[in-house]
Amino acid sequence: MKPKAEARLYGSRTLGQWIKLVVLFAVGGVAAAAILVLAARGVTTLPGVPEFLERYPGAYDLPDTVEPGFPWWAQWAHFLNIFLMVLIIRSGYQVRTQQKPPAYWTPKRGGKKISINLWLHQSLDILWLANGLIFVVLLFASGRWMRIVPSSWEAVPNALSALLQYMTLDWPVETGWVNYNSLQQIMYFVVVFIAAPVAAITGARMSEFWPKNAKTLNKIYPVEVARAVHFPTMLFFVLFILIHVFLVFATGALRNLNHMFGGTDVVNWAGFWLFAAAIAITAAGWYAARPLVLAPIAKLFGQVSSR
């Protein structure tokens, strides 16, 4: 009797086990979402809540000096952020899970040999930080910083109002071309001015650029602390991206995509096709991020070897 072939493992589970796990999570997620929506709708019937929602509709007015719309530099920064973030997450996961790197990289001036995946991750980090720095400088230079930096304490109750409206599926009116709702504003502020710097500071501590002989500095800021914070920060970005993309498509896909990819508030398919092109370029970058393509680029900045 021919022995039954063992099921192929993908990580720690077989394909069938992964499918069952995904289905289980999907069913559980739908059930949890339904309970959350019913609970939120119940909250809106409590005394004082309707008045609260009427007083705080979800957003406060910005000064008239803040121009509406999204300039070309914001559109490009948004695209580059998508491209770089996807590859950073991919390369970071490879660094975290790799056992035997496919190749190694050594700086031209000498230094510690690192895996080519770590070289890619750190190189992408530098480009991501440069893109973010340019964005922040232009954000403040143009006066558009008030779009994502709360300038009134009304942002807090309005954010709670917007959150409750999202939870009830009676979502706040989208006016992103002129003004984000307060929940969006606070989340964008957290991403740009808190999460991004935390990712940069912890990533720098773990990188090869950190001075290893600075004993006092290393004692004040141990690498174990950086590792403990860096990975959860990456998970925060992944969660934010998933929710962000879902809401972009669920609250008026064509108009929202035109905002950040077409630079217009009209409703047509231009922004969608530009978004599709951005996804195609990002997918090509994902596919190209392998030693055969990376090695010639890495050789421009150091020595590449198989071990």
PDB file of C-alpha atoms in Angstrom:
ATOM      1  CA  MET A   1       0.000   0.000   0.000  1.00  0.00           C
ATOM      2  CA  LYS A   2       1.407   3.362  -1.051  1.00  0.00           C
ATOM      3  CA  PRO A   3       2.099   5.541   2.010  1.00  0.00           C
ATOM      4  CA  LYS A   4       0.105   8.731   2.204  1.00  0.00           C
ATOM      5  CA  ALA A   5       2.200  11.787   1.393  1.00  0.00           C
ATOM      6  CA  GLU A   6       2.662  14.231   4.235  1.00  0.00           C
ATOM      7  CA  ALA A   7       0.887  17.556   3.865  1.00  0.00           C
ATOM      8  CA  ARG A   8       3.182  20.421   2.931  1.00  0.00           C
ATOM      9  CA  LEU A   9       3.759  22.923   5.699  1.00  0.00           C
ATOM     10  CA  TYR A  10       3.491  26.661   5.154  1.00  0.00           C
ATOM     11  CA  GLY A  11       5.218  27.989   8.225  1.00  0.00           C
ATOM     12  CA  SER A  12       3.879  25.998  11.170  1.00  0.00           C
ATOM     13  CA  ARG A  13       0.618  24.852   9.505  1.00  0.00           C
ATOM     14  CA  THR A  14      -0.658  23.073   6.424  1.00  0.00           C
ATOM     15  CA  LEU A  15      -2.667  24.902   3.759  1.00  0.00           C
ATOM     16  CA  GLY A  16      -5.881  23.371   5.064  1.00  0.00           C
ATOM     17  CA  GLN A  17      -5.112  24.480   8.617  1.00  0.00           C
ATOM     18  CA  TRP A  18      -4.386  28.022   7.418  1.00  0.00           C
ATOM     19  CA  ILE A  19      -7.694  28.126   5.513  1.00  0.00           C
ATOM     20  CA  LYS A  20      -9.613  26.931   8.585  1.00  0.00           C
ATOM     21  CA  LEU A  21      -7.832  29.539  10.720  1.00  0.00           C
ATOM     22  CA  VAL A  22      -8.639  32.351   8.267  1.00  0.00           C
ATOM     23  CA  VAL A  23     -12.302  31.276   8.077  1.00  0.00           C
ATOM     24  CA  LEU A  24     -12.475  31.118  11.879  1.00  0.00           C
ATOM     25  CA  PHE A  25     -11.016  34.610  12.226  1.00  0.00           C
ATOM     26  CA  ALA A  26     -13.329  35.953   9.504  1.00  0.00           C
ATOM     27  CA  VAL A  27     -16.455  34.534  11.171  1.00  0.00           C
ATOM     28  CA  GLY A  28     -15.296  35.770  14.565  1.00  0.00           C
ATOM     29  CA  GLY A  29     -14.513  39.207  13.127  1.00  0.00           C
ATOM     30  CA  VAL A  30     -17.954  39.546  11.541  1.00  0.00           C
ATOM     31  CA  ALA A  31     -19.659  38.465  14.771  1.00  0.00           C
ATOM     32  CA  ALA A  32     -17.577  40.891  16.849  1.00  0.00           C
ATOM     33  CA  ALA A  33     -18.299  43.728  14.393  1.00  0.00           C
ATOM     34  CA  ALA A  34     -22.044  43.043  14.555  1.00  0.00           C
ATOM     35  CA  ILE A  35     -21.996  43.124  18.356  1.00  0.00           C
ATOM     36  CA  LEU A  36     -19.981  46.363  18.289  1.00  0.00           C
ATOM     37  CA  VAL A  37     -22.426  48.041  15.896  1.00  0.00           C
ATOM     38  CA  LEU A  38     -25.443  47.020  18.002  1.00  0.00           C
ATOM     39  CA  ALA A  39     -23.733  48.232  21.188  1.00  0.00           C
ATOM     40  CA  ALA A  40     -22.815  51.571  19.560  1.00  0.00           C
ATOM     41  CA  ARG A  41     -26.363  52.078  18.310  1.00  0.00           C
ATOM     42  CA  GLY A  42     -27.563  51.401  21.846  1.00  0.00           C
ATOM     43  CA  VAL A  43     -25.214  54.082  23.195  1.00  0.00           C
ATOM     44  CA  THR A  44     -26.734  56.681  20.835  1.00  0.00           C
ATOM     45  CA  THR A  45     -30.120  56.191  22.533  1.00  0.00           C
ATOM     46  CA  LEU A  46     -28.800  57.010  26.014  1.00  0.00           C
ATOM     47  CA  PRO A  47     -29.803  60.347  27.603  1.00  0.00           C
ATOM     48  CA  GLY A  48     -27.593  63.229  26.478  1.00  0.00           C
ATOM     49  CA  VAL A  49     -25.872  61.334  23.641  1.00  0.00           C
ATOM     50  CA  PRO A  50     -28.038  62.708  20.789  1.00  0.00           C
ATOM     51  CA  GLU A  51     -27.413  66.229  22.092  1.00  0.00           C
ATOM     52  CA  PHE A  52     -23.672  65.493  22.275  1.00  0.00           C
ATOM     53  CA  LEU A  53     -23.647  64.321  18.660  1.00  0.00           C
ATOM     54  CA  GLU A  54     -25.544  67.416  17.579  1.00  0.00           C
ATOM     55  CA  ARG A  55     -23.196  69.772  19.418  1.00  0.00           C
ATOM     56  CA  TYR A  56     -20.088  67.959  18.185  1.00  0.00           C
ATOM     57  CA  PRO A  57     -20.813  66.672  14.642  1.00  0.00           C
ATOM     58  CA  GLY A  58     -17.332  65.178  14.244  1.00  0.00           C
ATOM     59  CA  ALA A  59     -15.232  68.123  13.046  1.00  0.00           C
ATOM     60  CA  TYR A  60     -14.503  71.743  13.898  1.00  0.00           C
ATOM     61  CA  ASP A  61     -13.945  74.567  11.413  1.00  0.00           C
ATOM     62  CA  LEU A  62     -10.423  75.402  10.296  1.00  0.00           C
ATOM     63  CA  PRO A  63      -9.224  78.991   9.761  1.00  0.00           C
ATOM     64  CA  ASP A  64     -10.082  80.469   6.355  1.00  0.00           C
ATOM     65  CA  THR A  65      -6.368  80.774   5.610  1.00  0.00           C
ATOM     66  CA  VAL A  66      -6.012  76.990   5.255  1.00  0.00           C
ATOM     67  CA  GLU A  67      -6.284  76.170   1.564  1.00  0.00           C
ATOM     68  CA  PRO A  68      -8.391  73.163   0.529  1.00  0.00           C
ATOM     69  CA  GLY A  69      -7.189  70.335  -1.661  1.00  0.00           C
ATOM     70  CA  PHE A  70      -3.977  68.339  -1.953  1.00  0.00           C
ATOM     71  CA  PRO A  71      -0.956  69.903  -3.720  1.00  0.00           C
ATOM     72  CA  TRP A  72       1.289  67.893  -6.024  1.00  0.00           C
ATOM     73  CA  TRP A  73       3.965  67.394  -3.366  1.00  0.00           C
ATOM     74  CA  ALA A  74       1.431  65.808  -0.999  1.00  0.00           C
ATOM     75  CA  GLN A  75       0.334  63.449  -3.778  1.00  0.00           C
ATOM     76  CA  TRP A  76       3.912  62.381  -4.501  1.00  0.00           C
ATOM     77  CA  ALA A  77       4.731  62.005  -0.798  1.00  0.00           C
ATOM     78  CA  HIS A  78       1.637  59.834  -0.404  1.00  0.00           C
ATOM     79  CA  PHE A  79       2.646  57.566  -3.300  1.00  0.00           C
ATOM     80  CA  LEU A  80       6.248  57.256  -2.110  1.00  0.00           C
ATOM     81  CA  ASN A  81       5.000  56.512   1.401  1.00  0.00           C
ATOM     82  CA  ILE A  82       2.871  53.644   0.072  1.00  0.00           C
ATOM     83  CA  PHE A  83       5.735  52.235  -1.995  1.00  0.00           C
ATOM     84  CA  LEU A  84       8.366  52.510   0.742  1.00  0.00           C
ATOM     85  CA  MET A  85       6.135  51.370   3.622  1.00  0.00           C
ATOM     86  CA  VAL A  86       5.144  48.163   1.827  1.00  0.00           C
ATOM     87  CA  LEU A  87       8.772  47.279   1.094  1.00  0.00           C
ATOM     88  CA  ILE A  88       9.884  48.289   4.600  1.00  0.00           C
ATOM     89  CA  ILE A  89       7.304  45.991   6.176  1.00  0.00           C
ATOM     90  CA  ARG A  90       8.277  43.166   3.811  1.00  0.00           C
ATOM     91  CA  SER A  91      12.025  43.523   4.391  1.00  0.00           C
ATOM     92  CA  GLY A  92      11.513  43.987   8.138  1.00  0.00           C
ATOM     93  CA  TYR A  93       9.555  40.738   8.308  1.00  0.00           C
ATOM     94  CA  GLN A  94      12.321  38.990   6.330  1.00  0.00           C
ATOM     95  CA  VAL A  95      14.970  40.287   8.738  1.00  0.00           C
ATOM     96  CA  ARG A  96      12.902  39.144  11.716  1.00  0.00           C
ATOM     97  CA  THR A  97      12.243  35.630  10.366  1.00  0.00           C
ATOM     98  CA  GLN A  98      15.301  34.858   8.244  1.00  0.00           C
ATOM     99  CA  GLN A  99      17.562  32.000   9.358  1.00  0.00           C
ATOM    100  CA  LYS A 100      20.148  31.969   6.573  1.00  0.00           C
ATOM    101  CA  PRO A 101      20.322  35.199   4.543  1.00  0.00           C
ATOM    102  CA  PRO A 102      20.604  34.755   0.742  1.00  0.00           C
ATOM    103  CA  ALA A 103      23.530  37.209   0.613  1.00  0.00           C
ATOM    104  CA  TYR A 104      25.553  39.597   2.750  1.00  0.00           C
ATOM    105  CA  TRP A 105      26.617  43.231   2.427  1.00  0.00           C
ATOM    106  CA  THR A 106      29.718  44.972   3.831  1.00  0.00           C
ATOM    107  CA  PRO A 107      30.246  48.779   3.752  1.00  0.00           C
ATOM    108  CA  LYS A 108      32.990  50.134   1.469  1.00  0.00           C
ATOM    109  CA  ARG A 109      34.731  51.786   4.415  1.00  0.00           C
ATOM    110  CA  GLY A 110      34.668  48.564   6.351  1.00  0.00           C
ATOM    111  CA  GLY A 111      32.389  47.525   9.131  1.00  0.00           C
ATOM    112  CA  LYS A 112      30.136  44.739  10.220  1.00  0.00           C
ATOM    113  CA  LYS A 113      28.823  42.377   7.572  1.00  0.00           C
ATOM    114  CA  ILE A 114      25.021  42.316   7.508  1.00  0.00           C
ATOM    115  CA  SER A 115      22.415  40.429   5.509  1.00  0.00           C
ATOM    116  CA  ILE A 116      21.306  41.960   2.232  1.00  0.00           C
ATOM    117  CA  ASN A 117      17.743  42.004   3.595  1.00  0.00           C
ATOM    118  CA  LEU A 118      18.884  44.157   6.520  1.00  0.00           C
ATOM    119  CA  TRP A 119      20.776  46.422   4.102  1.00  0.00           C
ATOM    120  CA  LEU A 120      17.584  46.816   2.066  1.00  0.00           C
ATOM    121  CA  HIS A 121      15.510  47.485   5.176  1.00  0.00           C
ATOM    122  CA  GLN A 122      17.865  50.175   6.445  1.00  0.00           C
ATOM    123  CA  SER A 123      18.234  51.773   3.005  1.00  0.00           C
ATOM    124  CA  LEU A 124      14.454  51.948   2.596  1.00  0.00           C
ATOM    125  CA  ASP A 125      14.188  53.437   6.082  1.00  0.00           C
ATOM    126  CA  ILE A 126      16.523  56.280   5.083  1.00  0.00           C
ATOM    127  CA  LEU A 127      14.479  57.016   1.950  1.00  0.00           C
ATOM    128  CA  TRP A 128      11.237  56.859   3.957  1.00  0.00           C
ATOM    129  CA  LEU A 129      12.576  59.304   6.533  1.00  0.00           C
ATOM    130  CA  ALA A 130      13.781  61.671   3.795  1.00  0.00           C
ATOM    131  CA  ASN A 131      10.351  61.555   2.166  1.00  0.00           C
ATOM    132  CA  GLY A 132       8.683  62.230   5.512  1.00  0.00           C
ATOM    133  CA  LEU A 133      11.020  65.109   6.365  1.00  0.00           C
ATOM    134  CA  ILE A 134      10.359  66.815   3.016  1.00  0.00           C
ATOM    135  CA  PHE A 135       6.611  66.333   3.534  1.00  0.00           C
ATOM    136  CA  VAL A 136       6.666  67.862   7.027  1.00  0.00           C
ATOM    137  CA  VAL A 137       8.770  70.852   5.891  1.00  0.00           C
ATOM    138  CA  LEU A 138       6.372  71.574   3.007  1.00  0.00           C
ATOM    139  CA  LEU A 139       3.389  70.967   5.296  1.00  0.00           C
ATOM    140  CA  PHE A 140       4.459  73.754   7.645  1.00  0.00           C
ATOM    141  CA  ALA A 141       5.805  76.022   4.901  1.00  0.00           C
ATOM    142  CA  SER A 142       2.451  75.918   3.097  1.00  0.00           C
ATOM    143  CA  GLY A 143       0.361  76.447   6.249  1.00  0.00           C
ATOM    144  CA  ARG A 144      -1.465  73.156   5.662  1.00  0.00           C
ATOM    145  CA  TRP A 145      -0.188  71.742   8.960  1.00  0.00           C
ATOM    146  CA  MET A 146      -3.537  72.673  10.543  1.00  0.00           C
ATOM    147  CA  ARG A 147      -5.124  69.957   8.441  1.00  0.00           C
ATOM    148  CA  ILE A 148      -3.478  67.232  10.557  1.00  0.00           C
ATOM    149  CA  VAL A 149      -2.384  69.031  13.730  1.00  0.00           C
ATOM    150  CA  PRO A 150      -5.243  69.647  16.215  1.00  0.00           C
ATOM    151  CA  SER A 151      -5.470  73.380  16.942  1.00  0.00           C
ATOM    152  CA  SER A 152      -8.521  73.308  19.227  1.00  0.00           C
ATOM    153  CA  TRP A 153      -9.635  71.284  22.237  1.00  0.00           C
ATOM    154  CA  GLU A 154     -12.841  70.701  20.282  1.00  0.00           C
ATOM    155  CA  ALA A 155     -10.898  68.042  18.418  1.00  0.00           C
ATOM    156  CA  VAL A 156     -11.309  65.649  21.366  1.00  0.00           C
ATOM    157  CA  PRO A 157     -15.133  65.592  21.685  1.00  0.00           C
ATOM    158  CA  ASN A 158     -15.486  65.756  17.910  1.00  0.00           C
ATOM    159  CA  ALA A 159     -13.164  62.752  17.562  1.00  0.00           C
ATOM    160  CA  LEU A 160     -15.287  60.802  20.074  1.00  0.00           C
ATOM    161  CA  SER A 161     -18.382  61.796  18.107  1.00  0.00           C
ATOM    162  CA  ALA A 162     -16.823  60.679  14.813  1.00  0.00           C
ATOM    163  CA  LEU A 163     -15.735  57.375  16.380  1.00  0.00           C
ATOM    164  CA  LEU A 164     -19.256  56.688  17.625  1.00  0.00           C
ATOM    165  CA  GLN A 165     -20.666  57.534  14.205  1.00  0.00           C
ATOM    166  CA  TYR A 166     -18.253  55.127  12.522  1.00  0.00           C
ATOM    167  CA  MET A 167     -19.155  52.398  15.005  1.00  0.00           C
ATOM    168  CA  THR A 168     -22.883  52.791  14.306  1.00  0.00           C
ATOM    169  CA  LEU A 169     -22.187  52.700  10.519  1.00  0.00           C
ATOM    170  CA  ASP A 170     -23.939  56.077  10.312  1.00  0.00           C
ATOM    171  CA  TRP A 171     -20.636  57.579   9.268  1.00  0.00           C
ATOM    172  CA  PRO A 172     -19.759  61.274   9.476  1.00  0.00           C
ATOM    173  CA  VAL A 173     -19.966  63.311   6.287  1.00  0.00           C
ATOM    174  CA  GLU A 174     -16.704  63.103   4.316  1.00  0.00           C
ATOM    175  CA  THR A 175     -15.243  66.534   3.524  1.00  0.00           C
ATOM    176  CA  GLY A 176     -11.600  65.506   3.221  1.00  0.00           C
ATOM    177  CA  TRP A 177     -10.948  67.950   0.380  1.00  0.00           C
ATOM    178  CA  VAL A 178     -11.548  70.843   2.786  1.00  0.00           C
ATOM    179  CA  ASN A 179     -11.239  69.419   6.305  1.00  0.00           C
ATOM    180  CA  TYR A 180     -10.742  66.009   7.898  1.00  0.00           C
ATOM    181  CA  ASN A 181     -13.015  64.953  10.724  1.00  0.00           C
ATOM    182  CA  SER A 182     -11.333  65.160  14.123  1.00  0.00           C
ATOM    183  CA  LEU A 183     -10.735  61.412  14.436  1.00  0.00           C
ATOM    184  CA  GLN A 184      -8.921  61.420  11.103  1.00  0.00           C
ATOM    185  CA  GLN A 185      -6.965  64.499  12.120  1.00  0.00           C
ATOM    186  CA  ILE A 186      -5.799  62.986  15.398  1.00  0.00           C
ATOM    187  CA  MET A 187      -4.875  59.666  13.768  1.00  0.00           C
ATOM    188  CA  TYR A 188      -2.868  61.392  11.011  1.00  0.00           C
ATOM    189  CA  PHE A 189      -1.134  63.469  13.683  1.00  0.00           C
ATOM    190  CA  VAL A 190      -0.242  60.311  15.623  1.00  0.00           C
ATOM    191  CA  VAL A 191       1.091  58.594  12.494  1.00  0.00           C
ATOM    192  CA  VAL A 192       3.201  61.522  11.266  1.00  0.00           C
ATOM    193  CA  PHE A 193       4.449  63.054  14.517  1.00  0.00           C
ATOM    194  CA  ILE A 194       4.476  60.133  16.982  1.00  0.00           C
ATOM    195  CA  ALA A 195       4.551  56.696  15.333  1.00  0.00           C
ATOM    196  CA  ALA A 196       6.970  57.674  12.549  1.00  0.00           C
ATOM    197  CA  PRO A 197       9.554  59.241  14.934  1.00  0.00           C
ATOM    198  CA  VAL A 198       9.230  56.240  17.290  1.00  0.00           C
ATOM    199  CA  ALA A 199       9.884  53.883  14.362  1.00  0.00           C
ATOM    200  CA  ALA A 200      12.885  55.991  13.346  1.00  0.00           C
ATOM    201  CA  ILE A 201      14.383  56.251  16.848  1.00  0.00           C
ATOM    202  CA  THR A 202      13.987  52.556  17.641  1.00  0.00           C
ATOM    203  CA  GLY A 203      15.164  51.541  14.165  1.00  0.00           C
ATOM    204  CA  ALA A 204      18.266  53.713  14.484  1.00  0.00           C
ATOM    205  CA  ARG A 205      19.105  52.074  17.817  1.00  0.00           C
ATOM    206  CA  MET A 206      18.942  48.629  16.216  1.00  0.00           C
ATOM    207  CA  SER A 207      20.868  49.599  13.067  1.00  0.00           C
ATOM    208  CA  GLU A 208      24.547  49.284  12.300  1.00  0.00           C
ATOM    209  CA  PHE A 209      24.837  53.082  12.253  1.00  0.00           C
ATOM    210  CA  TRP A 210      24.400  53.263  16.032  1.00  0.00           C
ATOM    211  CA  PRO A 211      27.683  53.891  17.919  1.00  0.00           C
ATOM    212  CA  LYS A 212      28.360  50.563  19.646  1.00  0.00           C
ATOM    213  CA  ASN A 213      31.149  51.940  21.859  1.00  0.00           C
ATOM    214  CA  ALA A 214      29.059  54.696  23.453  1.00  0.00           C
ATOM    215  CA  LYS A 215      28.647  52.850  26.752  1.00  0.00           C
ATOM    216  CA  THR A 216      26.776  55.586  28.622  1.00  0.00           C
ATOM    217  CA  LEU A 217      24.352  56.177  25.756  1.00  0.00           C
ATOM    218  CA  ASN A 218      23.798  52.439  25.291  1.00  0.00           C
ATOM    219  CA  LYS A 219      23.112  52.050  28.993  1.00  0.00           C
ATOM    220  CA  ILE A 220      20.539  54.848  28.913  1.00  0.00           C
ATOM    221  CA  TYR A 221      18.914  53.457  25.775  1.00  0.00           C
ATOM    222  CA  PRO A 222      19.350  49.652  25.682  1.00  0.00           C
ATOM    223  CA  VAL A 223      18.817  47.867  22.392  1.00  0.00           C
ATOM    224  CA  GLU A 224      16.314  45.540  24.114  1.00  0.00           C
ATOM    225  CA  VAL A 225      13.998  48.516  24.658  1.00  0.00           C
ATOM    226  CA  ALA A 226      14.223  49.454  20.991  1.00  0.00           C
ATOM    227  CA  ARG A 227      13.397  45.890  19.907  1.00  0.00           C
ATOM    228  CA  ALA A 228      10.441  45.730  22.291  1.00  0.00           C
ATOM    229  CA  VAL A 229       8.959  48.934  20.812  1.00  0.00           C
ATOM    230  CA  HIS A 230       9.935  48.680  17.129  1.00  0.00           C
ATOM    231  CA  PHE A 231       7.904  45.591  16.197  1.00  0.00           C
ATOM    232  CA  PRO A 232       4.630  46.759  17.848  1.00  0.00           C
ATOM    233  CA  THR A 233       5.096  50.087  16.046  1.00  0.00           C
ATOM    234  CA  MET A 234       5.255  48.206  12.745  1.00  0.00           C
ATOM    235  CA  LEU A 235       2.051  46.346  13.685  1.00  0.00           C
ATOM    236  CA  PHE A 236       0.400  49.714  14.396  1.00  0.00           C
ATOM    237  CA  PHE A 237       1.310  50.896  10.900  1.00  0.00           C
ATOM    238  CA  VAL A 238      -0.076  47.695   9.359  1.00  0.00           C
ATOM    239  CA  LEU A 239      -3.352  48.084  11.278  1.00  0.00           C
ATOM    240  CA  PHE A 240      -3.592  51.766  10.353  1.00  0.00           C
ATOM    241  CA  ILE A 241      -3.009  50.997   6.669  1.00  0.00           C
ATOM    242  CA  LEU A 242      -5.700  48.299   6.626  1.00  0.00           C
ATOM    243  CA  ILE A 243      -8.293  50.553   8.288  1.00  0.00           C
ATOM    244  CA  HIS A 244      -7.255  53.546   6.179  1.00  0.00           C
ATOM    245  CA  VAL A 245      -7.609  51.655   2.878  1.00  0.00           C
ATOM    246  CA  PHE A 246     -10.951  50.166   3.973  1.00  0.00           C
ATOM    247  CA  LEU A 247     -12.383  53.596   4.805  1.00  0.00           C
ATOM    248  CA  VAL A 248     -11.039  55.133   1.577  1.00  0.00           C
ATOM    249  CA  PHE A 249     -13.064  52.626  -0.423  1.00  0.00           C
ATOM    250  CA  ALA A 250     -16.072  52.520   1.898  1.00  0.00           C
ATOM    251  CA  THR A 251     -16.653  56.288   2.119  1.00  0.00           C
ATOM    252  CA  GLY A 252     -16.516  57.252  -1.560  1.00  0.00           C
ATOM    253  CA  ALA A 253     -13.695  55.497  -3.371  1.00  0.00           C
ATOM    254  CA  LEU A 254     -13.558  57.535  -6.580  1.00  0.00           C
ATOM    255  CA  ARG A 255     -13.618  60.917  -4.847  1.00  0.00           C
ATOM    256  CA  ASN A 256     -11.131  59.864  -2.138  1.00  0.00           C
ATOM    257  CA  LEU A 257      -8.711  58.398  -4.691  1.00  0.00           C
ATOM    258  CA  ASN A 258      -8.997  61.544  -6.800  1.00  0.00           C
ATOM    259  CA  HIS A 259      -8.035  63.605  -3.751  1.00  0.00           C
ATOM    260  CA  MET A 260      -4.672  61.929  -3.185  1.00  0.00           C
ATOM    261  CA  PHE A 261      -3.807  60.674  -6.661  1.00  0.00           C
ATOM    262  CA  GLY A 262      -5.571  63.065  -9.024  1.00  0.00           C
ATOM    263  CA  GLY A 263      -5.463  66.299  -7.021  1.00  0.00           C
ATOM    264  CA  THR A 264      -9.119  67.094  -7.724  1.00  0.00           C
ATOM    265  CA  ASP A 265     -12.456  66.913  -5.940  1.00  0.00           C
ATOM    266  CA  VAL A 266     -14.423  65.746  -8.949  1.00  0.00           C
ATOM    267  CA  VAL A 267     -15.803  62.225  -9.157  1.00  0.00           C
ATOM    268  CA  ASN A 268     -14.299  60.305 -12.062  1.00  0.00           C
ATOM    269  CA  TRP A 269     -12.014  57.333 -12.664  1.00  0.00           C
ATOM    270  CA  ALA A 270      -8.732  59.262 -13.050  1.00  0.00           C
ATOM    271  CA  GLY A 271      -7.662  58.838  -9.431  1.00  0.00           C
ATOM    272  CA  PHE A 272      -8.582  55.149  -9.467  1.00  0.00           C
ATOM    273  CA  TRP A 273      -6.339  54.406 -12.448  1.00  0.00           C
ATOM    274  CA  LEU A 274      -3.498  56.393 -10.923  1.00  0.00           C
ATOM    275  CA  PHE A 275      -4.010  54.393  -7.723  1.00  0.00           C
ATOM    276  CA  ALA A 276      -3.971  51.172  -9.754  1.00  0.00           C
ATOM    277  CA  ALA A 277      -0.697  52.266 -11.356  1.00  0.00           C
ATOM    278  CA  ALA A 278       0.767  52.992  -7.898  1.00  0.00           C
ATOM    279  CA  ILE A 279      -0.235  49.518  -6.714  1.00  0.00           C
ATOM    280  CA  ALA A 280       1.281  47.956  -9.853  1.00  0.00           C
ATOM    281  CA  ILE A 281       4.575  49.812  -9.273  1.00  0.00           C
ATOM    282  CA  THR A 282       4.560  48.747  -5.621  1.00  0.00           C
ATOM    283  CA  ALA A 283       3.887  45.128  -6.594  1.00  0.00           C
ATOM    284  CA  ALA A 284       6.769  45.294  -9.085  1.00  0.00           C
ATOM    285  CA  GLY A 285       9.000  46.638  -6.310  1.00  0.00           C
ATOM    286  CA  TRP A 286       7.903  43.772  -4.061  1.00  0.00           C
ATOM    287  CA  TYR A 287       8.789  41.249  -6.770  1.00  0.00           C
ATOM    288  CA  ALA A 288      12.095  42.944  -7.583  1.00  0.00           C
ATOM    289  CA  ALA A 289      13.255  43.015  -3.942  1.00  0.00           C
ATOM    290  CA  ARG A 290      15.306  39.846  -4.272  1.00  0.00           C
ATOM    291  CA  PRO A 291      19.085  39.198  -4.308  1.00  0.00           C
ATOM    292  CA  LEU A 292      19.319  38.949  -8.116  1.00  0.00           C
ATOM    293  CA  VAL A 293      18.079  42.536  -8.455  1.00  0.00           C
ATOM    294  CA  LEU A 294      19.364  43.920  -5.152  1.00  0.00           C
ATOM    295  CA  ALA A 295      22.973  42.725  -5.472  1.00  0.00           C
ATOM    296  CA  PRO A 296      24.012  45.099  -8.315  1.00  0.00           C
ATOM    297  CA  ILE A 297      22.458  48.042  -6.447  1.00  0.00           C
ATOM    298  CA  ALA A 298      24.030  47.060  -3.121  1.00  0.00           C
ATOM    299  CA  LYS A 299      27.464  46.742  -4.818  1.00  0.00           C
ATOM    300  CA  LEU A 300      27.345  50.479  -5.531  1.00  0.00           C
ATOM    301  CA  PHE A 301      27.596  51.136  -1.793  1.00  0.00           C
ATOM    302  CA  GLY A 302      29.642  48.166  -0.560  1.00  0.00           C
ATOM    303  CA  GLN A 303      30.677  44.590  -1.132  1.00  0.00           C
ATOM    304  CA  VAL A 304      28.165  41.785  -1.663  1.00  0.00           C
ATOM    305  CA  SER A 305      29.078  38.200  -0.892  1.00  0.00           C
ATOM    306  CA  SER A 306      27.345  34.848  -0.549  1.00  0.00           C
ATOM    307  CA  ARG A 307      28.671  34.372   2.977  1.00  0.00           C
TER     308      ARG A 307
END
